[in-house]
Coordinates of C-alpha atoms in Angstrom, one line a residue:
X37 CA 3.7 -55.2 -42.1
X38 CA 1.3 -57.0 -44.3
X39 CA -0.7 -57.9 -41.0
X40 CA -0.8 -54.0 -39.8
X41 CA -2.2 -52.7 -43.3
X42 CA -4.6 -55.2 -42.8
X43 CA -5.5 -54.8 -39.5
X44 CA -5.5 -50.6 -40.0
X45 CA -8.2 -51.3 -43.0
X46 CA -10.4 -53.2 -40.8
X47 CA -10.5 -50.8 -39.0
X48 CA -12.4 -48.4 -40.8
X49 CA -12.4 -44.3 -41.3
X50 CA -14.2 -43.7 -38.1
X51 CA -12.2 -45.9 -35.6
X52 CA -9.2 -44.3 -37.4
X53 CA -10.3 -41.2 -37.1
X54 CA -11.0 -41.5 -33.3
X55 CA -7.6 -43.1 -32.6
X56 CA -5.7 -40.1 -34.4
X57 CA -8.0 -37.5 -32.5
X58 CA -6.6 -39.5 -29.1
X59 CA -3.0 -40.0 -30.4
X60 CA -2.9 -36.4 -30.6
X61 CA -4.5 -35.2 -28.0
X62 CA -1.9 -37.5 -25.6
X63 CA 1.0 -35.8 -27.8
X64 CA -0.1 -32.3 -26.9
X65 CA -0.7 -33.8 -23.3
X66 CA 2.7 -35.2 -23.2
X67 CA 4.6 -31.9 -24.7
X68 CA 2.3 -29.5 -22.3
X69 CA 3.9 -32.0 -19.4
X70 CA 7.3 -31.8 -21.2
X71 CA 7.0 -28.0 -21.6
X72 CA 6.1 -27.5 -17.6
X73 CA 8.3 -29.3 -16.1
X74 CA 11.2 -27.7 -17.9
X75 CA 10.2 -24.7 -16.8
X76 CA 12.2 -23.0 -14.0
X77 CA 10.6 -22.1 -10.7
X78 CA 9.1 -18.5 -10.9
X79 CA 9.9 -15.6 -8.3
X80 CA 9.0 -11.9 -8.3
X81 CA 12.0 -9.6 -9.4
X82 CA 9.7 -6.2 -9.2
X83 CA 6.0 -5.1 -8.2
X84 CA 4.0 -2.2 -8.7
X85 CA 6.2 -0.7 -11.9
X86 CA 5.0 1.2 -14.8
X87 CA 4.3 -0.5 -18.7
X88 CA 7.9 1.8 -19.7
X89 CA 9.5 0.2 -16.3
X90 CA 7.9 -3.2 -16.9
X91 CA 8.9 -3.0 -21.1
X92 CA 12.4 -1.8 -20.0
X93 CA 13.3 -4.6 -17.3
X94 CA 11.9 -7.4 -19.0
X95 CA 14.3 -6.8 -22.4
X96 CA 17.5 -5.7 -19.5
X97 CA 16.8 -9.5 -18.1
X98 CA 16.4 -10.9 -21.6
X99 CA 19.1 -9.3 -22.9
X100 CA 20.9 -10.9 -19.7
X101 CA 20.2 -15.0 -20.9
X102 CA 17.5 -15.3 -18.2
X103 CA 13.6 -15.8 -18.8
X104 CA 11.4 -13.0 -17.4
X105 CA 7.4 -13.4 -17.7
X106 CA 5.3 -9.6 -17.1
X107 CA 2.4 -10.5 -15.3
X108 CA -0.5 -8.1 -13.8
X109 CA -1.9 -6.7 -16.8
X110 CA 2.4 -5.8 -16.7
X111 CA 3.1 -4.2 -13.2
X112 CA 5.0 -7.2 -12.3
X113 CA 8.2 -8.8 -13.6
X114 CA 9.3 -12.7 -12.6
X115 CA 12.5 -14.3 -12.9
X116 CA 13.9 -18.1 -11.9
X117 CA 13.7 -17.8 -8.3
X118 CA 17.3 -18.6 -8.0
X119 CA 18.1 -15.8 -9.9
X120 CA 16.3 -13.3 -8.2
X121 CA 18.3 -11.7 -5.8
X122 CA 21.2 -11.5 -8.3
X123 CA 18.8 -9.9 -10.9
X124 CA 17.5 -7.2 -8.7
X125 CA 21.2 -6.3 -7.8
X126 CA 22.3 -6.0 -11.9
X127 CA 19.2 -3.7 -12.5
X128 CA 20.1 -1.4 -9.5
X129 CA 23.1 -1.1 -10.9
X130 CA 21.4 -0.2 -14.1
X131 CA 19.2 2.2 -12.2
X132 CA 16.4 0.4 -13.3
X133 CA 13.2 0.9 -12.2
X134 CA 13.0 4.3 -12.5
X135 CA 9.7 4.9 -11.5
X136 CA 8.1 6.1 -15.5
X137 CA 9.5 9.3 -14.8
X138 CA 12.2 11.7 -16.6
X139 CA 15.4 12.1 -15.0
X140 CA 19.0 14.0 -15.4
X141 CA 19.6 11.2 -17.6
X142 CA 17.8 13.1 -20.3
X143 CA 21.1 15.1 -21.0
X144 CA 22.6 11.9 -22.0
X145 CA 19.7 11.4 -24.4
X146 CA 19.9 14.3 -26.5
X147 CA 22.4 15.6 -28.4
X148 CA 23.2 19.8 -26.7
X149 CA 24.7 20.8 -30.1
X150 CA 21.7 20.9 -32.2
X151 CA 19.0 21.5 -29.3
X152 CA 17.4 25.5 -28.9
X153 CA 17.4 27.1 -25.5
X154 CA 13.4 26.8 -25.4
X155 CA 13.9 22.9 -25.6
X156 CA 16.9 23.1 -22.7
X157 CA 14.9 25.0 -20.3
X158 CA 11.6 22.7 -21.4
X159 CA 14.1 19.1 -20.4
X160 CA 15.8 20.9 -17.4
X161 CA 12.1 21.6 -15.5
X162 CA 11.0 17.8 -17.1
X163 CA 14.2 16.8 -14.9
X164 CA 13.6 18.4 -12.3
X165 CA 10.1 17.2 -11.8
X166 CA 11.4 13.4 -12.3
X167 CA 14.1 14.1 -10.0
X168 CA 11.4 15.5 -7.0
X169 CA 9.1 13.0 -7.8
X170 CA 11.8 9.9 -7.5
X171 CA 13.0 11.8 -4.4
X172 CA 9.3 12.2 -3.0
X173 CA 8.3 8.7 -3.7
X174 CA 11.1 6.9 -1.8
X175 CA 9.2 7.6 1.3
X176 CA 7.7 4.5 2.4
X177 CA 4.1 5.9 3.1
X178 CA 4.0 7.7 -0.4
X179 CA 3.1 5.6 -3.6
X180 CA 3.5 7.7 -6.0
X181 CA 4.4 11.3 -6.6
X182 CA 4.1 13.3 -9.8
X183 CA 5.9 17.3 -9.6
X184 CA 4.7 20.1 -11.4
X185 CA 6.6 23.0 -11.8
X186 CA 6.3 26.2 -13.2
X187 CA 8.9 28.7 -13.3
X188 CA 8.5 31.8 -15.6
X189 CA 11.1 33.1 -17.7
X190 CA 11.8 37.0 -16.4
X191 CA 11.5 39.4 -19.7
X192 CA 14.0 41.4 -20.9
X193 CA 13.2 45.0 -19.8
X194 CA 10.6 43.9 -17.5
X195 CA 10.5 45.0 -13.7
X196 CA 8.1 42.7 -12.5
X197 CA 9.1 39.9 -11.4
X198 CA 6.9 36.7 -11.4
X199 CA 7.3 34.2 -9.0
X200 CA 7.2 30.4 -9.4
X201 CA 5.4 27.8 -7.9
X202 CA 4.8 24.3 -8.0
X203 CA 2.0 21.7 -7.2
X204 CA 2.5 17.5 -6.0
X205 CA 0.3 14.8 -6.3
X206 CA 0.8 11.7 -3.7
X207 CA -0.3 8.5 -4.1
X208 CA -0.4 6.9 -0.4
X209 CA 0.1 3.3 0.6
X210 CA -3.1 1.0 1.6
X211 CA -5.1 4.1 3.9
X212 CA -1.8 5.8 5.3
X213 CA -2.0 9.7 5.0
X214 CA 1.1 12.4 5.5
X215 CA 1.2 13.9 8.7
X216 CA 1.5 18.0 9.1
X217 CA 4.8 17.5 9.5
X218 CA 5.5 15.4 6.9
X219 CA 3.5 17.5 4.8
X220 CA 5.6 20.7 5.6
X221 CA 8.9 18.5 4.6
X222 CA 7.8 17.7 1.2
X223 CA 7.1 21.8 0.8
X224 CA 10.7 22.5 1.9
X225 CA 12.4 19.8 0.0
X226 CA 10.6 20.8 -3.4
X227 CA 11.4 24.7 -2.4
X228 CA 14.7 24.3 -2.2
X229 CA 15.3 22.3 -5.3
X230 CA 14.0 25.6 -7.3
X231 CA 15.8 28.3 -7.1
X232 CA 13.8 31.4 -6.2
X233 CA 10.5 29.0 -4.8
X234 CA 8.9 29.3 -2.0
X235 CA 7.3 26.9 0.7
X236 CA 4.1 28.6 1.3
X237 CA 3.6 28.8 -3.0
X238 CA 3.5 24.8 -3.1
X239 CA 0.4 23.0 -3.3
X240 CA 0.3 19.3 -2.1
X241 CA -3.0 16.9 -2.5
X242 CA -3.3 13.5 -2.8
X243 CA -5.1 10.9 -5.0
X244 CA -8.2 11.1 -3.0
X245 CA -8.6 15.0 -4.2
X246 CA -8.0 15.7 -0.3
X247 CA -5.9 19.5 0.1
X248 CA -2.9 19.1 2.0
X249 CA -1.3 22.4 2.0
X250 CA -2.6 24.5 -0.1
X251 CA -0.5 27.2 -1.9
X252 CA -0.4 30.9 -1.5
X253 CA -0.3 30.9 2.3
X254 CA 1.4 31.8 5.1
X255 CA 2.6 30.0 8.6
X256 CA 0.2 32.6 10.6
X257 CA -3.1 31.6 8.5
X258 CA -5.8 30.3 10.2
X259 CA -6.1 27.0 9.2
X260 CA -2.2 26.3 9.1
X261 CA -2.2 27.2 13.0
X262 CA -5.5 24.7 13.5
X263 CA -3.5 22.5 11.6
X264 CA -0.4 22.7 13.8
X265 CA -2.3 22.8 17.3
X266 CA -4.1 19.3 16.3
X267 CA -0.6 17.9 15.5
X268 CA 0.4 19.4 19.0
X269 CA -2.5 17.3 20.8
X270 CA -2.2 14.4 19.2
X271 CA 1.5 14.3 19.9
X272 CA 0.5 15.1 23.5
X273 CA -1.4 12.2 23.8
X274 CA 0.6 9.8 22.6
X275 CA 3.6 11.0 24.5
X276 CA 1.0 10.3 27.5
X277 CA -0.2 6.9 26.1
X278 CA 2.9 5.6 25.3
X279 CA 4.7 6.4 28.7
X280 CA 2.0 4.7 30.6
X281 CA 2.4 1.6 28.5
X282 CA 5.8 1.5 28.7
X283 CA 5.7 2.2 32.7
X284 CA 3.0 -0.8 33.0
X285 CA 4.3 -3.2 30.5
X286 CA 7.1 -4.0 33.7
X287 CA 4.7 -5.3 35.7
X288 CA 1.9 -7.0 33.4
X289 CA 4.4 -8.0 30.5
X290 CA 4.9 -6.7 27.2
X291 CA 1.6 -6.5 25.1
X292 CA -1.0 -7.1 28.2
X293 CA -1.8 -3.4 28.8
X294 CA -4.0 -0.5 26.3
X295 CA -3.7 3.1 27.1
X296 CA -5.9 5.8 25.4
X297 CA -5.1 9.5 26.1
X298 CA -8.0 12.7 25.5
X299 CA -5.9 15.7 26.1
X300 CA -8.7 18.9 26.1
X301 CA -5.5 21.5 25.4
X302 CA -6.1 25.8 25.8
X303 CA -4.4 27.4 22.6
X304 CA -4.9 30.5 23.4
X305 CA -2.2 32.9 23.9
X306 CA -2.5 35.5 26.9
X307 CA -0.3 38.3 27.2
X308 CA -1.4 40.6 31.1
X309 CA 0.6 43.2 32.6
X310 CA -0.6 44.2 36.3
X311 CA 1.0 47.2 38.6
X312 CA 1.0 46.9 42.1
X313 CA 1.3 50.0 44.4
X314 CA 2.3 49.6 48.2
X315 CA 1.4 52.8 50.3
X316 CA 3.2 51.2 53.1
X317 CA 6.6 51.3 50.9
X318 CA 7.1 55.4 50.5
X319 CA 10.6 56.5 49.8
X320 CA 11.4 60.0 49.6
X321 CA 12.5 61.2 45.9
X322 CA 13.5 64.6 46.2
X323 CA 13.2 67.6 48.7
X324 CA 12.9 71.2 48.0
X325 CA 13.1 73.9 50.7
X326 CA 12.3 77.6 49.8
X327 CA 13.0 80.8 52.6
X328 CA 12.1 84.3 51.9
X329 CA 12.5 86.9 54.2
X330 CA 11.3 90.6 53.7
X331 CA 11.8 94.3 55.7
X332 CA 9.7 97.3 54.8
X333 CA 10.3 100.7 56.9
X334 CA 8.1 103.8 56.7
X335 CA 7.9 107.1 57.6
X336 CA 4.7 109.6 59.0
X337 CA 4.4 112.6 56.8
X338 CA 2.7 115.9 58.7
X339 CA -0.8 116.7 57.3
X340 CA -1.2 118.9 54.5
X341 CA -1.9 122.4 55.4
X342 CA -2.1 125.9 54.0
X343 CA 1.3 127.1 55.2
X344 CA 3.0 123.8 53.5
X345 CA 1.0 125.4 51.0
X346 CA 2.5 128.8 51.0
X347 CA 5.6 129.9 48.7
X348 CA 8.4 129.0 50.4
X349 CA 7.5 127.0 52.9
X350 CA 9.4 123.8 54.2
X351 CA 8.1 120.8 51.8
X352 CA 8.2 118.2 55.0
X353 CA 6.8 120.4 57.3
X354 CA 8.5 118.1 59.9
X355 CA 9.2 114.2 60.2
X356 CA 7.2 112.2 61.8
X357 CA 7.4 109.2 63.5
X358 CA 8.9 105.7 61.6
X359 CA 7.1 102.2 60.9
X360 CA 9.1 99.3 60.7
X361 CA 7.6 95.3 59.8
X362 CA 9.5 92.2 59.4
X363 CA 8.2 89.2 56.7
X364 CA 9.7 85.8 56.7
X365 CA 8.6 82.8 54.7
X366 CA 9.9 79.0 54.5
X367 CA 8.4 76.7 51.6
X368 CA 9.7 72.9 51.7
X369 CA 8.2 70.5 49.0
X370 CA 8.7 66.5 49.3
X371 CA 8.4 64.2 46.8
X372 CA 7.6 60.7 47.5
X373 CA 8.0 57.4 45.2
X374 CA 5.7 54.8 46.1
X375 CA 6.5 51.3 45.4
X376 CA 5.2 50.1 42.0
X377 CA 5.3 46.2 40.8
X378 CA 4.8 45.4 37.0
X379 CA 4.0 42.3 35.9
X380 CA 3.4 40.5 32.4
X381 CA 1.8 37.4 32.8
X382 CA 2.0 35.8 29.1
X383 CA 0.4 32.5 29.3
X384 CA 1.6 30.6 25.8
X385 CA -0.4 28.0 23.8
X386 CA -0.8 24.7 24.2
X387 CA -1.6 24.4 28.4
X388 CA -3.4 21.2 29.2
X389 CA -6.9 22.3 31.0
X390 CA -8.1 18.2 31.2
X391 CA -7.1 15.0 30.6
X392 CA -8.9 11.5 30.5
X393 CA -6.8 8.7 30.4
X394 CA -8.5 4.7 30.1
X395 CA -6.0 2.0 30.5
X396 CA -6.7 -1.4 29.7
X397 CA -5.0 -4.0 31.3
X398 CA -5.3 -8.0 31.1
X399 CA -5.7 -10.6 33.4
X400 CA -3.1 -13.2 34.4
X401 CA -3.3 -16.0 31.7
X402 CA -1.7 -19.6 31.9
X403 CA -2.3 -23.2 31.6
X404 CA -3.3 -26.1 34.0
X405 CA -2.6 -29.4 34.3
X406 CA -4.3 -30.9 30.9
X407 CA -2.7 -27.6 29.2
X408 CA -5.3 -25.8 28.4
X409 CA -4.9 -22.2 29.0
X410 CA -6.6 -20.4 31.9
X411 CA -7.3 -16.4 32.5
X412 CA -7.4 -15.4 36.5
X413 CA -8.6 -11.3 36.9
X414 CA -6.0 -9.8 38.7
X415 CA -6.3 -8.4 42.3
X416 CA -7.9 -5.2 43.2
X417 CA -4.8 -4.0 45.5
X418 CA -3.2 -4.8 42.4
X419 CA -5.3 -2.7 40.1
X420 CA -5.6 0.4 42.4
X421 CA -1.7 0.3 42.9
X422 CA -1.8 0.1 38.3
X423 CA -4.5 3.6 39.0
X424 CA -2.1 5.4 41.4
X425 CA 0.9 5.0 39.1
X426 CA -1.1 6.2 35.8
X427 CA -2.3 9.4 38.1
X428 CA 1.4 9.8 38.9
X429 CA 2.7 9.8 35.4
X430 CA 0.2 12.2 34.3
X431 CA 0.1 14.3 36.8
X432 CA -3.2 14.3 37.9
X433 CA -5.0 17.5 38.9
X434 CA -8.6 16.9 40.5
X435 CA -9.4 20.7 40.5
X436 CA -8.5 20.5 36.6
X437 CA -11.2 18.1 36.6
X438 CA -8.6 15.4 35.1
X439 CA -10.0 11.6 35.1
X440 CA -8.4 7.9 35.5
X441 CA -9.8 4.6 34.7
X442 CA -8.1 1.8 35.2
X443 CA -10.1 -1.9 33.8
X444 CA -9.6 -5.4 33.7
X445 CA -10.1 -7.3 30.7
X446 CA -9.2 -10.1 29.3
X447 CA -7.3 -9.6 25.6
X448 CA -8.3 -12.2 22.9
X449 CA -5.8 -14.7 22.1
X450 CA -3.8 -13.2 18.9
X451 CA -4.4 -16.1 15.7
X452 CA -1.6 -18.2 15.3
X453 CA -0.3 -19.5 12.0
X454 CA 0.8 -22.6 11.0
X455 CA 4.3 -23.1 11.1
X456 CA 6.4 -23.0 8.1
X457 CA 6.9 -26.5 6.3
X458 CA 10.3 -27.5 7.6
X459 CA 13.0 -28.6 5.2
X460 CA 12.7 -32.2 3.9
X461 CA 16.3 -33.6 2.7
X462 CA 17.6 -30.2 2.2
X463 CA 14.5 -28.9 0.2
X464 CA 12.4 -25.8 0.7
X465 CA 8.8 -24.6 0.5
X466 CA 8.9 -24.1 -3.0
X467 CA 10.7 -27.0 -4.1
X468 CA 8.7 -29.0 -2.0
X469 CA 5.7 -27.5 -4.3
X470 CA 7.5 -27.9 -6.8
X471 CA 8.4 -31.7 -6.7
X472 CA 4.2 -32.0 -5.8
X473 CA 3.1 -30.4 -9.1
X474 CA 5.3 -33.1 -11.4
X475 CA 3.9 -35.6 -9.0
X476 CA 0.4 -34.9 -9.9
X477 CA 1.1 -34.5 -13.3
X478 CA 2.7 -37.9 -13.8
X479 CA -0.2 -39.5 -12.0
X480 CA -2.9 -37.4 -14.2
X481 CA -0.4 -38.8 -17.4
X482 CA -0.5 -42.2 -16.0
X483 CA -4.3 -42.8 -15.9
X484 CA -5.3 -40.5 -19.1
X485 CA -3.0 -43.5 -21.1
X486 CA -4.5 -46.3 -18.4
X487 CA -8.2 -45.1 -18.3
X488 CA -8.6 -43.7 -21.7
X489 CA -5.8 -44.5 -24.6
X490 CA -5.7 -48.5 -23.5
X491 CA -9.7 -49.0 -23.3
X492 CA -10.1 -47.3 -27.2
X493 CA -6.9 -49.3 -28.5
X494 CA -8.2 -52.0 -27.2
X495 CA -11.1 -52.3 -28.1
X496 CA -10.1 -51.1 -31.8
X497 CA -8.2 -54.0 -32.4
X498 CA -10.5 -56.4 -30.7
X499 CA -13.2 -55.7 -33.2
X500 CA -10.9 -56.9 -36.3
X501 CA -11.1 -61.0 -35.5
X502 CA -14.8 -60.4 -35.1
X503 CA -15.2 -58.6 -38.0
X504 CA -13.3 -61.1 -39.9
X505 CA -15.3 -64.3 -38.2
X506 CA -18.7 -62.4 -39.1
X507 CA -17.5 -61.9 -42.6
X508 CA -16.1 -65.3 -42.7
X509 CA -19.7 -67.1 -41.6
X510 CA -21.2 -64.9 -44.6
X511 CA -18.7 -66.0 -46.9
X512 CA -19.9 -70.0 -46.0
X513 CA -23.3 -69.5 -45.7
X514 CA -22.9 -68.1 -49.1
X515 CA -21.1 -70.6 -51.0
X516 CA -23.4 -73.4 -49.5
X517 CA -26.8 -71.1 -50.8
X518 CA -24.8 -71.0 -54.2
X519 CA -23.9 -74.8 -54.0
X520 CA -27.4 -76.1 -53.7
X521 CA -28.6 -73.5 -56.7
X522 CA -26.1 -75.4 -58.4
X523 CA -28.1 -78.7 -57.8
X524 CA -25.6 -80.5 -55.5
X525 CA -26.4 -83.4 -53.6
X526 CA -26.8 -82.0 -50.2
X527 CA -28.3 -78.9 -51.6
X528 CA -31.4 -78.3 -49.2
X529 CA -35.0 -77.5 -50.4
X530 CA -35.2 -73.4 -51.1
X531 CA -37.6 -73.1 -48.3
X532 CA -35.3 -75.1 -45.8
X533 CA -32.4 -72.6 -47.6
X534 CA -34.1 -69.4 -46.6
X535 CA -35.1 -70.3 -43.5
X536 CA -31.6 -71.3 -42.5
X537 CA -30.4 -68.0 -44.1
X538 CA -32.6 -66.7 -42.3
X539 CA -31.7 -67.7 -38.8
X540 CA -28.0 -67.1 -39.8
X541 CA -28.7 -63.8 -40.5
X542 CA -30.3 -63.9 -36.7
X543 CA -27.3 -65.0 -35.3
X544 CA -24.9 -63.0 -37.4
X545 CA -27.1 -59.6 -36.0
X546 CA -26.5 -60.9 -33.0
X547 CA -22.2 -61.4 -33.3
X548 CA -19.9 -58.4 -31.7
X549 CA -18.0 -56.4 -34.3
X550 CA -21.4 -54.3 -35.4
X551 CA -22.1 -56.3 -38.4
X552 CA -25.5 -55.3 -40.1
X553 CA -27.9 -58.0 -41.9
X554 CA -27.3 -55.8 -45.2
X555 CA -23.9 -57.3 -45.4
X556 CA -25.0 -60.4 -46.6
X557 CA -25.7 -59.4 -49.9
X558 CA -22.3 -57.4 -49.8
X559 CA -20.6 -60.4 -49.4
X560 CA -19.7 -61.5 -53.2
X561 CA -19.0 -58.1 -53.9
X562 CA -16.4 -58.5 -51.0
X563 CA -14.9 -61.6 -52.1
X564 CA -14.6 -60.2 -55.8
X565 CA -12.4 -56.9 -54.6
X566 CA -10.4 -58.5 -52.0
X567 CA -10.0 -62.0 -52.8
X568 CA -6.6 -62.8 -51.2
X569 CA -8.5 -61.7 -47.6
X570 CA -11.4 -64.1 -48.5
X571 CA -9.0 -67.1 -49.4
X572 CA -6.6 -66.0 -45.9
X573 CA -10.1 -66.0 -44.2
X574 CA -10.9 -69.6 -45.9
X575 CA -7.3 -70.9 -44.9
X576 CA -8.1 -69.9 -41.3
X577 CA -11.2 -72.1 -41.2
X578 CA -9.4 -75.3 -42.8
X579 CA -7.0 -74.4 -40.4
X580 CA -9.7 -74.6 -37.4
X581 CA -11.5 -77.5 -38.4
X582 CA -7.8 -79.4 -38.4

């Protein structure tokens, strides 16, 4: 013990100082290595979740016994990897995450007795909107959703009634976007949720600011119709691409053959009605036949005289002779109905007036000899027999002004990925990683202590001996320069005593162990506070010279 005090004051403040700063830099070192590999292997419970979700989950798993780190600025939760799947269960069961939004679940929250009607309507439509949005988001192309809803209270006394309505904001995934379709399903499902709401009174955009349906319209508007005949074409044409692919893909294999469709499609609707006569076609309708037949018969009268004239004369005078005339007359009218054809020619939407179709097919690839692979175009019997069966699914129309191309092309080798790491002794990926992060830092450990701690510890305690021999060799050549003061008989000349003091102090610069020339005169001030160091130091040197 005695030694170690000793050897710890020789020392000095500086090398102690430097040895502490090392000793505890190697501690924290040592509990950093402790403190990581104690740690469990990290896996992600959770991604993409709100700071409520996030704060909620992270106590649940807490609460649970099991360490749970948020990360991304907290829109992730991990858990011990082993302990992942079993975790993710539990907070299903939970109901957990809910998505930041208000639920049902705030009826269980509140307390009904003690809440006014204005706050009951208020958390009903707040439910309502979580509700939509939780039901809206589970789409796989949709992000997020966020409902508003507004639904007016009817007055008393009032006649008018005001109608609700409702607008959604969607968040899509990566650069997906919601079909006209899809679009349309989102309007039903939030009309029917609330009572009295209708589809066409829903406005949906999404987080780029882009209009998706706009409210306050109808089915027959103009730009819902442009809307659906686009969806019509593009569903034409991949019905088209898709059936040449698969009818291809028999001969050239799955994946070797590209079809692109460009349907040119006539929306318009065209309603004709045409009436055909045929003269040649008459068929009588109705007959009508009218007779008449007339007699007249009349008489000569004498001439008038002056004896008819007389008083009492005969009025007639005399008959004369009688006329008599027969009149007969037949009227027959015919009606004819000619033969009359009506026809309504009503020519719907949608009729395809020209389509272009470009396949792309690839060659015939395989490998020689040495392995290496090899591409070979195919035939052009081959090809043209490819063109005739694409014209025939089609059906192609020259007078339409339809088109076929048929090319090939070789396709570029799709990238291939290194194979996962296979097990090693029953281990996986991760444990594999795991085993090669303790690895490196037991090495990085091993040479911190090798290349740094041993070099400064070392070299610490190999300056105390040489520290002690320099202060030693002081010691003597001082008690020989106060030996000849004293008038000894080997006491040198003072001249001959500096100059040996003087080359001393030369080689005592010169000694390892950083001893300056000023110590000389420090030396009997040494010997008078530690004199059991200077008479161990003496011992050593009768010691030696034994």
């Amino acid at each position: 013990m005695e030694a170690l005090t000793q050897a710890m004051r020789g020392l000095g403040p500086v090398r102690l100082a430097m040895m502490g700063g090392v000793l505890f830099l190697m501690l924290g070192f040592f509990i950093f290595l402790l403190t990581k590999l104690g740690q469990p292997n990290m896996a992600l419970l959770f991604s993409e979740l709100s700071s409520t979700d996030s704060n909620t989950i992270a106590s649940e798993v807490s609460r649970l016994g099991y360490p749970a780190e948020v990360r991304d600025q907290g829109t992730s939760v991990w858990v011990p990897a082993d302990k992942a799947l079993e975790l993710r269960l539990k907070m299903a069961d939970r109901g957990l995450p809910v998505g930041g939004k208000v639920g049902f679940e705030i009826f269980d929250e509140t307390d009904t007795l003690g809440t006014t009607d204005f706050l009951q309507n208020v958390n009903l439509r707040r439910a309502l909107e979580g509700e939509l949005g939780r039901t809206i988001q589970s789409m796989d192309i949709v992000h997020r959703a966020r409902v508003h809803l507004v639904m007016p209270r009817r007055q008393l006394f009032s006649r008018e009634e005001q109608q609700p309505s409702a607008s959604v904001v969607l968040a899509m995934r990566s650069s997906k976007r919601l079909d006209h379709e899809q679009v349309t399903a989102v309007q039903n499902l939030v009309a029917s949720a609330v009572p009295g709401l209708k589809p066409g009174r829903i406005t949906i955009i999404d987080d780029k600011g882009k209009l998706l349906s706009p409210g306050f319209e109808d089915d027959q508007s103009v730009n819902t119709i442009a809307a659906k005949n686009e969806e019509r074409r593009r569903s034409v044409e991949a019905r088209m691409a898709r059936t040449i692919e698969e009818l291809l893909e028999k001969t050239v294999g799955f994946g070797n053959v590209r079809a692109e469709v460009n349907a040119d499609m006539d929306f318009d609707r065209v309603s004709t009605t045409e009436e055909i006569y045929n003269p040649d076609g008459q068929v009588v309708r109705s007959t009508q036949t009218v007779e008449r037949a007339a007699r007249n018969q009349e008489s000569e009268t004498d001439a008038v005289t002056v004896g008819t004239n007389l008083p009492d004369a005969a009025p007639g005078g005399g008959e004369g002779a009688r006329a008599q005339s027969d009149e007969s007359s037949t009227e027959e009218t015919v009606n004819y109905e000619i033969t009359k054809k009506v026809i309504n020619h009503v020519k719907t939407d949608g009729s395809l007036k020209r389509v272009s179709v470009a396949v792309l097919v690839n060659g015939i690839q395989g490998k020689d000899k040495d392995g290496n692979p090899t591409y070979t175009p195919r035939p052009k019997e081959q090809m043209e027999m490819l063109a005739t069966l694409v014209r025939s699914t089609i059906g192609f129309d020259a007078d339409r002004g339809d088109s076929v191309e048929v090319v090939n092309m070789e396709f570029t080798s799709p990238i291939k990925f290194e194979e996962p790491l296979e097990l090693f002794f029953g281990l996986g990926k991760n444990d594999l990683l795991r085993l090669a992060e303790i690895l490196v830092l037991s090495i990085l450990g091993i040479l911190v202590i090798l290349l740094v701690v041993r070099p400064l510890v070392s070299r610490a305690f190999e300056s105390i001996p040489s520290a002690q021999e320099a202060a030693g060799r002081l010691l003597a050549d001082t008690s020989s320069h106060a030996a000849g003061l004293l008038g000894g008989p080997s006491a040198p000349a003072p001249a001959e005593m500096e100059e040996e003091q003087f080359e001393e102090l030369i080689d005592i610069d010169r000694v390892e162990g950083r001893v300056k020339a000023s110590s000389v005169k420090k030396v009997g001030e040494i010997v008078e506070k530690h004199p059991e160091e200077a008479l161990s130091i003496i011992r050593a040197w009768m010691y030696q010279e034994a």
